[in-house]
mmCIF file of C-alpha atoms in Angstrom:
data_model
loop_
_atom_site.group_PDB
_atom_site.id
_atom_site.type_symbol
_atom_site.label_atom_id
_atom_site.label_comp_id
_atom_site.label_asym_id
_atom_site.label_seq_id
_atom_site.Cartn_x
_atom_site.Cartn_y
_atom_site.Cartn_z
ATOM 1 C CA MET V 1 -63.046 19.584 29.408
ATOM 2 C CA ILE V 2 -65.293 16.907 30.948
ATOM 3 C CA GLN V 3 -66.808 14.749 27.896
ATOM 4 C CA LEU V 4 -70.194 13.425 28.264
ATOM 5 C CA LYS V 5 -69.372 9.951 27.299
ATOM 6 C CA ASP V 6 -67.163 9.696 30.154
ATOM 7 C CA THR V 7 -70.028 10.530 32.841
ATOM 8 C CA GLN V 8 -72.990 9.012 33.991
ATOM 9 C CA LEU V 9 -75.326 11.677 32.582
ATOM 10 C CA GLN V 10 -76.836 12.549 29.109
ATOM 11 C CA ASN V 11 -76.733 16.207 28.531
ATOM 12 C CA THR V 12 -74.923 19.414 29.383
ATOM 13 C CA ALA V 13 -77.876 20.728 31.337
ATOM 14 C CA ALA V 14 -77.888 17.839 33.993
ATOM 15 C CA LEU V 15 -74.038 18.095 34.435
ATOM 16 C CA VAL V 16 -73.922 21.786 34.948
ATOM 17 C CA ALA V 17 -77.169 21.554 37.361
ATOM 18 C CA ALA V 18 -75.358 18.938 39.235
ATOM 19 C CA ALA V 19 -72.020 20.927 39.488
ATOM 20 C CA ILE V 20 -73.804 24.049 40.548
ATOM 21 C CA ARG V 21 -75.662 22.191 43.356
ATOM 22 C CA THR V 22 -72.583 20.907 44.490
ATOM 23 C CA ALA V 23 -70.991 24.309 44.602
ATOM 24 C CA GLU V 24 -73.989 25.889 46.412
ATOM 25 C CA TYR V 25 -73.618 23.094 49.154
ATOM 26 C CA TYR V 26 -70.453 24.547 49.906
ATOM 27 C CA GLY V 27 -71.731 28.290 50.020
ATOM 28 C CA PHE V 28 -71.282 29.684 46.388
ATOM 29 C CA THR V 29 -73.771 32.050 45.387
ATOM 30 C CA SER V 30 -74.317 33.450 41.658
ATOM 31 C CA ILE V 31 -72.502 36.285 40.746
ATOM 32 C CA GLU V 32 -75.286 37.492 38.396
ATOM 33 C CA GLN V 33 -77.795 37.396 41.187
ATOM 34 C CA ALA V 34 -75.267 39.183 43.818
ATOM 35 C CA LEU V 35 -74.775 42.104 41.246
ATOM 36 C CA THR V 36 -78.502 42.940 40.945
ATOM 37 C CA ARG V 37 -78.717 43.735 44.779
ATOM 38 C CA GLY V 38 -77.175 47.080 44.435
ATOM 39 C CA LYS V 39 -74.823 49.486 42.252
ATOM 40 C CA THR V 40 -71.627 47.904 41.147
ATOM 41 C CA PRO V 41 -68.296 49.934 42.355
ATOM 42 C CA LEU V 42 -66.186 51.415 39.792
ATOM 43 C CA LEU V 43 -62.882 49.029 39.292
ATOM 44 C CA LYS V 44 -59.698 50.016 37.425
ATOM 45 C CA LYS V 45 -60.078 49.628 33.965
ATOM 46 C CA ASP V 46 -56.623 50.812 32.367
ATOM 47 C CA PHE V 47 -53.757 48.654 33.347
ATOM 48 C CA GLU V 48 -51.346 46.628 31.166
ATOM 49 C CA LEU V 49 -50.962 42.834 31.383
ATOM 50 C CA ALA V 50 -48.388 40.324 30.082
ATOM 51 C CA LEU V 51 -50.426 37.106 29.709
ATOM 52 C CA VAL V 52 -48.721 33.944 28.485
ATOM 53 C CA ARG V 53 -51.904 31.742 28.061
ATOM 54 C CA ARG V 54 -54.819 32.594 25.641
ATOM 55 C CA ASP V 55 -57.266 31.354 28.212
ATOM 56 C CA GLU V 56 -56.372 33.950 30.834
ATOM 57 C CA LYS V 57 -58.104 36.973 28.937
ATOM 58 C CA ALA V 58 -61.264 35.088 28.606
ATOM 59 C CA LEU V 59 -61.360 34.885 32.576
ATOM 60 C CA ILE V 60 -60.816 38.684 33.299
ATOM 61 C CA PRO V 61 -64.724 39.621 32.943
ATOM 62 C CA GLY V 62 -65.775 37.025 35.654
ATOM 63 C CA ILE V 63 -63.073 38.267 37.554
ATOM 64 C CA ARG V 64 -64.159 41.988 37.518
ATOM 65 C CA ALA V 65 -67.770 40.691 38.168
ATOM 66 C CA GLY V 66 -66.715 38.987 41.215
ATOM 67 C CA LEU V 67 -64.410 41.642 42.630
ATOM 68 C CA SER V 68 -67.783 44.090 42.173
ATOM 69 C CA VAL V 69 -69.410 42.034 44.539
ATOM 70 C CA SER V 70 -66.702 41.666 46.949
ATOM 71 C CA ARG V 71 -66.329 45.704 46.836
ATOM 72 C CA LYS V 72 -70.084 45.838 47.865
ATOM 73 C CA ASP V 73 -69.901 43.276 50.668
ATOM 74 C CA LYS V 74 -66.592 43.231 52.683
ATOM 75 C CA ASP V 75 -67.118 39.719 53.822
ATOM 76 C CA VAL V 76 -65.281 36.740 52.192
ATOM 77 C CA GLN V 77 -67.430 35.876 48.981
ATOM 78 C CA LEU V 78 -67.804 32.656 47.462
ATOM 79 C CA LEU V 79 -69.192 33.113 43.790
ATOM 80 C CA TRP V 80 -70.054 30.890 40.729
ATOM 81 C CA ARG V 81 -70.396 32.256 36.905
ATOM 82 C CA LEU V 82 -71.652 30.151 33.956
ATOM 83 C CA VAL V 83 -70.282 30.975 30.812
ATOM 84 C CA LYS V 84 -70.845 29.521 27.250
ATOM 85 C CA HIS V 85 -67.570 29.629 24.963
ATOM 86 C CA GLN V 86 -67.967 28.993 21.333
ATOM 87 C CA ASN V 87 -64.171 28.109 21.812
ATOM 88 C CA GLY V 88 -63.108 26.441 24.981
ATOM 89 C CA LEU V 89 -60.380 27.962 27.194
ATOM 90 C CA ARG V 90 -57.863 25.165 26.349
ATOM 91 C CA THR V 91 -59.604 23.711 23.321
ATOM 92 C CA PRO V 92 -61.107 24.781 20.206
ATOM 93 C CA THR V 93 -64.496 22.945 21.230
ATOM 94 C CA PRO V 94 -67.703 24.708 22.299
ATOM 95 C CA CYS V 95 -68.222 24.396 26.115
ATOM 96 C CA MET V 96 -69.840 25.456 29.114
ATOM 97 C CA THR V 97 -67.488 26.764 32.106
ATOM 98 C CA LEU V 98 -68.374 27.167 35.673
ATOM 99 C CA GLU V 99 -66.107 29.439 37.395
ATOM 100 C CA LEU V 100 -65.818 29.423 41.298
ATOM 101 C CA HIS V 101 -64.515 32.322 42.869
ATOM 102 C CA VAL V 102 -63.322 32.718 46.584
ATOM 103 C CA ILE V 103 -62.647 36.507 47.227
ATOM 104 C CA GLY V 104 -61.150 38.087 50.365
ATOM 105 C CA ALA V 105 -59.734 34.938 51.845
ATOM 106 C CA PRO V 106 -55.957 35.175 51.898
ATOM 107 C CA SER V 107 -54.936 31.685 53.302
ATOM 108 C CA ALA V 108 -54.520 28.537 51.558
ATOM 109 C CA ILE V 109 -58.234 27.220 52.594
ATOM 110 C CA ALA V 110 -59.362 29.253 49.566
ATOM 111 C CA GLU V 111 -57.454 26.936 47.173
ATOM 112 C CA ALA V 112 -58.305 23.820 49.195
ATOM 113 C CA LEU V 113 -62.073 24.405 48.916
ATOM 114 C CA LEU V 114 -61.717 25.077 45.516
ATOM 115 C CA ILE V 115 -60.182 21.853 44.703
ATOM 116 C CA LEU V 116 -62.408 19.749 46.897
ATOM 117 C CA VAL V 117 -65.526 21.347 45.035
ATOM 118 C CA VAL V 118 -64.330 20.552 41.735
ATOM 119 C CA SER V 119 -63.079 17.023 42.619
ATOM 120 C CA ALA V 120 -66.604 16.420 44.222
ATOM 121 C CA ILE V 121 -68.181 17.730 40.708
ATOM 122 C CA ALA V 122 -66.287 15.389 38.731
ATOM 123 C CA GLU V 123 -66.922 12.586 41.093
ATOM 124 C CA GLU V 124 -70.520 13.277 40.868
ATOM 125 C CA ALA V 125 -70.258 13.137 37.197
ATOM 126 C CA GLY V 126 -68.782 9.822 37.159
ATOM 127 C CA VAL V 127 -65.376 10.907 36.293
ATOM 128 C CA ALA V 128 -63.833 7.954 38.047
ATOM 129 C CA LYS V 129 -60.211 8.314 37.408
ATOM 130 C CA ARG V 130 -58.776 11.988 37.639
ATOM 131 C CA VAL V 131 -55.323 13.308 38.458
ATOM 132 C CA LEU V 132 -54.761 16.575 40.210
ATOM 133 C CA SER V 133 -51.516 18.372 39.354
ATOM 134 C CA ILE V 134 -50.239 21.316 41.629
ATOM 135 C CA ASN V 135 -47.422 23.807 41.735
ATOM 136 C CA SER V 136 -46.760 27.049 43.246
ATOM 137 C CA LEU V 137 -45.117 30.194 41.653
ATOM 138 C CA GLY V 138 -44.625 31.952 45.190
ATOM 139 C CA SER V 139 -44.805 35.573 44.963
ATOM 140 C CA PHE V 140 -43.676 37.996 42.426
ATOM 141 C CA GLU V 141 -40.331 38.473 43.927
ATOM 142 C CA SER V 142 -39.602 34.643 44.392
ATOM 143 C CA SER V 143 -40.716 33.975 40.818
ATOM 144 C CA ASN V 144 -38.374 36.682 39.544
ATOM 145 C CA ARG V 145 -35.520 34.412 40.674
ATOM 146 C CA PHE V 146 -37.136 31.649 38.759
ATOM 147 C CA MET V 147 -37.448 33.642 35.689
ATOM 148 C CA ARG V 148 -33.689 34.604 35.602
ATOM 149 C CA ASP V 149 -33.107 30.851 35.750
ATOM 150 C CA VAL V 150 -35.550 30.167 33.046
ATOM 151 C CA SER V 151 -33.881 32.892 30.717
ATOM 152 C CA THR V 152 -30.440 31.177 31.399
ATOM 153 C CA PHE V 153 -31.946 27.678 30.711
ATOM 154 C CA LEU V 154 -33.669 28.765 27.169
ATOM 155 C CA ARG V 155 -30.379 30.556 26.064
ATOM 156 C CA LYS V 156 -28.477 27.219 26.743
ATOM 157 C CA HIS V 157 -30.821 25.014 24.888
ATOM 158 C CA VAL V 158 -31.738 27.499 22.143
ATOM 159 C CA GLU V 159 -30.577 25.249 19.528
ATOM 160 C CA THR V 160 -32.989 22.665 20.408
ATOM 161 C CA ILE V 161 -35.970 25.155 20.230
ATOM 162 C CA SER V 162 -37.889 25.152 16.837
ATOM 163 C CA PRO V 163 -37.185 28.125 14.832
ATOM 164 C CA THR V 164 -40.571 29.497 14.917
ATOM 165 C CA LEU V 165 -40.297 29.558 18.910
ATOM 166 C CA ARG V 166 -36.764 30.847 19.304
ATOM 167 C CA PRO V 167 -37.439 34.444 18.929
ATOM 168 C CA LYS V 168 -39.958 34.241 21.640
ATOM 169 C CA ALA V 169 -37.281 32.825 24.047
ATOM 170 C CA ALA V 170 -35.938 36.130 24.474
ATOM 171 C CA THR V 171 -39.090 38.399 24.817
ATOM 172 C CA ASP V 172 -41.246 35.747 26.738
ATOM 173 C CA PRO V 173 -39.052 33.240 28.454
ATOM 174 C CA LEU V 174 -42.093 31.827 30.805
ATOM 175 C CA GLY V 175 -44.563 31.419 27.792
ATOM 176 C CA THR V 176 -41.776 29.894 25.738
ATOM 177 C CA LEU V 177 -41.257 27.325 28.561
ATOM 178 C CA ILE V 178 -45.073 26.596 28.797
ATOM 179 C CA GLN V 179 -44.916 25.762 25.009
ATOM 180 C CA LEU V 180 -41.905 23.525 25.592
ATOM 181 C CA PHE V 181 -43.654 21.487 28.414
ATOM 182 C CA GLU V 182 -46.915 21.458 26.118
ATOM 183 C CA LYS V 183 -44.809 20.141 23.272
ATOM 184 C CA GLY V 184 -42.991 17.506 25.298
ATOM 185 C CA HIS V 185 -39.714 19.054 24.748
ATOM 186 C CA PRO V 186 -37.227 16.260 26.223
ATOM 187 C CA GLY V 187 -35.031 19.098 27.773
ATOM 188 C CA THR V 188 -37.902 20.621 30.168
ATOM 189 C CA VAL V 189 -36.828 17.607 32.650
ATOM 190 C CA ARG V 190 -33.837 19.791 33.540
ATOM 191 C CA ALA V 191 -35.608 23.032 33.443
ATOM 192 C CA PRO V 192 -35.798 25.226 36.622
ATOM 193 C CA GLN V 193 -38.981 24.682 38.904
ATOM 194 C CA SER V 194 -40.724 27.266 40.322
ATOM 195 C CA VAL V 195 -41.026 25.441 43.758
ATOM 196 C CA GLU V 196 -37.294 25.602 44.255
ATOM 197 C CA TYR V 197 -37.470 29.429 44.644
ATOM 198 C CA LEU V 198 -39.897 29.738 47.226
ATOM 199 C CA THR V 199 -39.009 31.526 50.650
ATOM 200 C CA GLU V 200 -39.641 29.681 53.777
ATOM 201 C CA ASP V 201 -42.919 31.331 54.375
ATOM 202 C CA GLU V 202 -44.087 30.372 50.717
ATOM 203 C CA ARG V 203 -42.988 26.978 51.460
ATOM 204 C CA ARG V 204 -44.952 26.800 54.733
ATOM 205 C CA ARG V 205 -48.103 28.249 52.788
ATOM 206 C CA PHE V 206 -47.745 25.635 50.247
ATOM 207 C CA TRP V 207 -47.454 22.571 52.625
ATOM 208 C CA GLU V 208 -50.488 24.017 54.294
ATOM 209 C CA LEU V 209 -52.582 23.599 51.134
ATOM 210 C CA LEU V 210 -51.063 20.134 50.620
ATOM 211 C CA GLU V 211 -51.998 19.492 54.447
ATOM 212 C CA TYR V 212 -55.743 20.187 53.465
ATOM 213 C CA LEU V 213 -55.605 17.915 50.373
ATOM 214 C CA GLU V 214 -54.229 15.047 52.198
ATOM 215 C CA MET V 215 -56.726 15.498 55.192
ATOM 216 C CA SER V 216 -59.451 15.228 52.541
ATOM 217 C CA GLY V 217 -58.232 12.408 50.875
ATOM 218 C CA ILE V 218 -57.482 14.195 47.809
ATOM 219 C CA SER V 219 -54.351 12.410 45.919
ATOM 220 C CA TYR V 220 -52.156 15.010 44.008
ATOM 221 C CA GLU V 221 -48.746 15.399 42.223
ATOM 222 C CA LEU V 222 -46.264 17.823 42.289
ATOM 223 C CA ASN V 223 -46.030 19.205 38.685
ATOM 224 C CA SER V 224 -43.670 21.943 37.652
ATOM 225 C CA SER V 225 -45.285 22.266 34.106
ATOM 226 C CA ILE V 226 -48.373 23.801 35.813
ATOM 227 C CA LEU V 227 -47.602 27.510 35.238
ATOM 228 C CA GLY V 228 -49.089 30.770 34.214
ATOM 229 C CA SER V 229 -48.769 34.432 33.904
ATOM 230 C CA ARG V 230 -47.066 36.075 36.680
ATOM 231 C CA ASP V 231 -49.320 39.184 36.019
ATOM 232 C CA PHE V 232 -52.357 37.113 36.862
ATOM 233 C CA TRP V 233 -51.314 34.486 39.380
ATOM 234 C CA ALA V 234 -49.284 33.965 42.407
ATOM 235 C CA HIS V 235 -48.633 30.959 44.921
ATOM 236 C CA THR V 236 -51.054 28.065 43.753
ATOM 237 C CA LEU V 237 -51.865 26.584 40.480
ATOM 238 C CA PHE V 238 -53.595 23.575 39.880
ATOM 239 C CA GLU V 239 -54.977 21.336 36.845
ATOM 240 C CA LEU V 240 -57.487 18.367 37.231
ATOM 241 C CA ALA V 241 -57.428 15.701 34.186
ATOM 242 C CA ALA V 242 -59.635 12.919 33.516
ATOM 243 C CA VAL V 243 -57.413 9.605 32.621
ATOM 244 C CA ASP V 244 -58.482 7.621 29.871
ATOM 245 C CA GLU V 245 -58.651 4.099 31.128
ATOM 246 C CA GLU V 246 -57.851 2.453 27.567
ATOM 247 C CA THR V 247 -55.040 4.786 26.532
ATOM 248 C CA GLY V 248 -53.781 6.281 29.890
ATOM 249 C CA SER V 249 -53.684 9.665 28.403
ATOM 250 C CA ARG V 250 -55.075 12.757 30.300
ATOM 251 C CA VAL V 251 -57.750 14.973 29.464
ATOM 252 C CA PRO V 252 -57.685 18.159 31.611
ATOM 253 C CA PHE V 253 -60.903 19.593 32.578
ATOM 254 C CA ALA V 254 -60.508 22.008 35.447
ATOM 255 C CA HIS V 255 -57.652 24.699 36.283
ATOM 256 C CA GLY V 256 -57.228 27.275 38.869
ATOM 257 C CA GLY V 257 -55.238 28.848 41.477
ATOM 258 C CA ARG V 258 -54.656 32.190 43.204
ATOM 259 C CA TYR V 259 -54.902 35.352 41.148
ATOM 260 C CA ASP V 260 -53.806 38.097 43.879
ATOM 261 C CA PRO V 261 -51.724 40.064 41.253
ATOM 262 C CA LEU V 262 -54.804 40.419 39.124
ATOM 263 C CA ALA V 263 -57.091 41.372 41.620
ATOM 264 C CA ASN V 264 -54.713 43.686 43.193
ATOM 265 C CA LYS V 265 -54.632 45.600 39.727
ATOM 266 C CA ILE V 266 -58.540 45.596 39.432
ATOM 267 C CA ALA V 267 -59.434 46.302 42.937
ATOM 268 C CA GLY V 268 -56.532 47.800 44.594
ATOM 269 C CA GLU V 269 -53.769 46.391 46.881
ATOM 270 C CA GLY V 270 -54.438 44.027 49.405
ATOM 271 C CA THR V 271 -57.211 41.957 47.585
ATOM 272 C CA SER V 272 -56.957 38.153 47.891
ATOM 273 C CA ALA V 273 -58.840 35.776 45.472
ATOM 274 C CA ALA V 274 -58.710 32.294 44.108
ATOM 275 C CA LEU V 275 -60.416 30.484 41.171
ATOM 276 C CA ALA V 276 -61.223 27.317 39.774
ATOM 277 C CA THR V 277 -62.853 26.714 36.256
ATOM 278 C CA ILE V 278 -64.341 23.552 35.317
ATOM 279 C CA SER V 279 -65.479 22.963 31.481
ATOM 280 C CA VAL V 280 -68.281 20.731 30.102
ATOM 281 C CA GLU V 281 -68.712 19.767 26.467
ATOM 282 C CA ILE V 282 -71.899 21.175 24.983
ATOM 283 C CA ARG V 283 -74.225 18.012 23.838
ATOM 284 C CA GLY V 284 -77.782 17.860 24.025
ATOM 285 C CA LYS V 285 -79.907 20.037 26.336
ATOM 286 C CA SER V 286 -77.726 22.864 27.875
ATOM 287 C CA SER V 287 -80.050 25.294 29.374
ATOM 288 C CA PHE V 288 -81.691 24.895 32.690
ATOM 289 C CA LYS V 289 -83.661 26.495 35.703
ATOM 290 C CA PRO V 290 -81.385 26.692 38.864
ATOM 291 C CA GLU V 291 -82.866 25.255 41.772
ATOM 292 C CA ARG V 292 -84.237 27.209 44.630
ATOM 293 C CA ARG V 293 -81.872 26.739 47.430
ATOM 294 C CA ILE V 294 -83.674 25.891 51.054
ATOM 295 C CA SER V 295 -81.414 27.093 54.008
ATOM 296 C CA PRO V 296 -80.335 24.148 55.839
ATOM 297 C CA ALA V 297 -81.278 23.652 59.830
ATOM 298 C CA LEU V 298 -77.501 22.929 60.628
ATOM 299 C CA TYR V 299 -74.577 25.300 61.015
ATOM 300 C CA PHE V 300 -71.043 23.824 61.165
ATOM 301 C CA ALA V 301 -68.641 26.086 63.314
ATOM 302 C CA HIS V 302 -64.895 25.368 63.768
ATOM 303 C CA LEU V 303 -62.413 26.766 66.099
ATOM 304 C CA GLY V 304 -58.473 26.604 65.553
ATOM 305 C CA SER V 305 -56.520 25.624 62.687
ATOM 306 C CA GLU V 306 -56.459 21.849 63.238
ATOM 307 C CA ALA V 307 -60.527 21.956 63.336
ATOM 308 C CA ARG V 308 -60.441 23.923 60.044
ATOM 309 C CA ARG V 309 -57.982 21.231 58.566
ATOM 310 C CA ARG V 310 -60.560 18.434 59.405
ATOM 311 C CA ALA V 311 -63.708 20.429 58.448
ATOM 312 C CA LEU V 312 -63.486 19.632 54.648
ATOM 313 C CA PRO V 313 -63.767 15.814 54.927
ATOM 314 C CA VAL V 314 -66.498 16.214 57.390
ATOM 315 C CA LEU V 315 -68.566 18.643 55.217
ATOM 316 C CA GLU V 316 -67.911 16.238 52.186
ATOM 317 C CA ARG V 317 -69.138 13.146 54.164
ATOM 318 C CA LEU V 318 -72.231 15.193 55.056
ATOM 319 C CA ARG V 319 -72.703 16.277 51.270
ATOM 320 C CA ARG V 320 -72.381 12.734 50.372
ATOM 321 C CA ALA V 321 -75.184 11.675 52.647
ATOM 322 C CA GLY V 322 -77.479 14.426 51.340
ATOM 323 C CA ILE V 323 -77.388 16.512 54.600
ATOM 324 C CA SER V 324 -77.262 20.263 54.040
ATOM 325 C CA VAL V 325 -75.108 22.234 56.157
ATOM 326 C CA GLU V 326 -74.119 25.930 56.327
ATOM 327 C CA GLN V 327 -70.751 26.889 57.137
ATOM 328 C CA SER V 328 -68.038 29.734 57.225
ATOM 329 C CA LEU V 329 -64.993 27.986 56.475
ATOM 330 C CA MET V 330 -63.125 31.183 55.455
ATOM 331 C CA GLN V 331 -63.959 32.927 58.719
ATOM 332 C CA GLU V 332 -61.208 32.041 61.554
ATOM 333 C CA ARG V 333 -62.964 33.652 64.714
ATOM 334 C CA LEU V 334 -65.728 31.744 66.428
ATOM 335 C CA HIS V 335 -67.488 34.681 67.281
ATOM 336 C CA GLU V 336 -68.308 35.630 63.578
ATOM 337 C CA GLN V 337 -69.061 32.204 62.995
ATOM 338 C CA MET V 338 -71.660 32.177 65.744
ATOM 339 C CA GLU V 339 -73.209 35.584 64.879
ATOM 340 C CA ARG V 340 -73.895 34.077 61.262
ATOM 341 C CA ALA V 341 -75.357 31.012 62.696
ATOM 342 C CA LYS V 342 -77.391 33.305 64.784
ATOM 343 C CA GLY V 343 -78.863 35.294 61.768
ATOM 344 C CA LEU V 344 -79.465 31.877 59.836
ATOM 345 C CA LYS V 345 -81.868 30.806 62.756
ATOM 346 C CA VAL V 346 -80.717 27.245 62.483
ATOM 347 C CA SER V 347 -81.752 24.632 65.046
ATOM 348 C CA HIS V 348 -78.718 22.935 65.357
ATOM 349 C CA LEU V 349 -74.872 23.694 65.841
ATOM 350 C CA LEU V 350 -71.937 21.101 64.769
ATOM 351 C CA ILE V 351 -69.080 22.505 66.560
ATOM 352 C CA MET V 352 -65.353 21.192 66.148
ATOM 353 C CA GLY V 353 -62.423 22.486 68.210
ATOM 354 C CA HIS V 354 -59.096 21.542 68.868
ATOM 355 C CA LYS V 355 -60.140 18.825 71.337
ATOM 356 C CA GLU V 356 -62.780 17.181 69.018
ATOM 357 C CA ALA V 357 -60.480 17.348 65.918
ATOM 358 C CA MET V 358 -57.945 15.376 67.703
ATOM 359 C CA GLU V 359 -60.654 12.895 69.157
ATOM 360 C CA GLY V 360 -62.516 12.563 65.793
ATOM 361 C CA THR V 361 -65.715 13.822 67.157
ATOM 362 C CA VAL V 362 -68.098 16.661 66.613
ATOM 363 C CA LEU V 363 -70.287 18.575 69.015
ATOM 364 C CA VAL V 364 -73.986 18.569 68.261
ATOM 365 C CA ARG V 365 -75.895 21.087 70.021
ATOM 366 C CA GLU V 366 -79.586 21.905 69.831
ATOM 367 C CA VAL V 367 -79.878 25.976 69.820
ATOM 368 C CA ALA V 368 -83.237 25.972 71.826
ATOM 369 C CA THR V 369 -81.998 24.138 74.786
ATOM 370 C CA ASN V 370 -78.290 24.382 74.679
ATOM 371 C CA ALA V 371 -78.069 20.457 75.135
ATOM 372 C CA GLN V 372 -75.205 18.941 73.121
ATOM 373 C CA GLU V 373 -73.633 15.617 72.858
ATOM 374 C CA ALA V 374 -70.252 14.727 71.389
ATOM 375 C CA ILE V 375 -70.658 12.345 68.105
ATOM 376 C CA LEU V 376 -67.981 10.319 66.346
ATOM 377 C CA VAL V 377 -67.513 11.662 62.935
ATOM 378 C CA ASP V 378 -68.216 8.419 61.481
ATOM 379 C CA ASP V 379 -71.577 8.228 63.150
ATOM 380 C CA LEU V 380 -72.421 11.869 62.224
ATOM 381 C CA ALA V 381 -74.564 11.411 59.080
ATOM 382 C CA GLY V 382 -76.660 8.957 60.928
#
């Protein structure tokens, strides 16, 4: 949870308003507003979940709402939702939680965008020193192998586990391992690590995400203790924490990952979805009126995987300069992006293909005349 004493802001309302402004810059829209536009489709209600974290259950209402929007509009959806919790997701302290959902994008760009937005929100708030911890559970099949070895590990070390936790080791090995990590059990340094059980395809997917982060200048650490329920999460899991400059201790304020398994249970097979939550302590004014978003005159289009990788830092550079840009990073085909740009009636296109990505340039095209010029990324904001 972000504590206001660690930020440059005086109350919760100011911090939340700034966070939503940053999220909307990257194309996120309110779930509540989207749900008022038409009839909500029916989603599955009856299914069993084996959850190992108490905060996971609190996320399900927002996930249901987001998937309802996605079922109405088949395109990729970027959605935000603000919730007040009397007991925080992972702390007993009352807080406001901003949920960010990317629904319908199966590739690692979804998690990369979420991490970039949360990191930008923290930076804007003044959380200067922070750590991104990241892990991968892989698919259900690969995590099955991980779970078998976790069970074996716990049986070998059962005598070192507290008597109150021992009965859980046999019935809920993953939940037990998470608690051992949280309690700082010394034996966890020898525990199995989920990334060691990834298939070659899953490793490539994880590396793709790490490439996005490195391209965006976001430092990270691989951390095998970042885990969650297999009925809920698959592939990426991450946590961002503020670092206390005096003690060096970490205070987590954001969590997230890919929740395809839960999305499939609620909305049907083949549903892809990722989530990030960022929690803020409630202090002072907490209610605010969302700003009316003005449609930008610029649209950023990308062509090819290399351009997509380099798009995130370009967009973040423009955001910091106060320049609003529409984009469709979740789309891969240029035709679909151009159709959206046409519908938005923008005055200028910013186009990055493979050639521009390698040269560190962006084509700036005036829509009315088709006149264009290649501009260095370093000079683009100017």
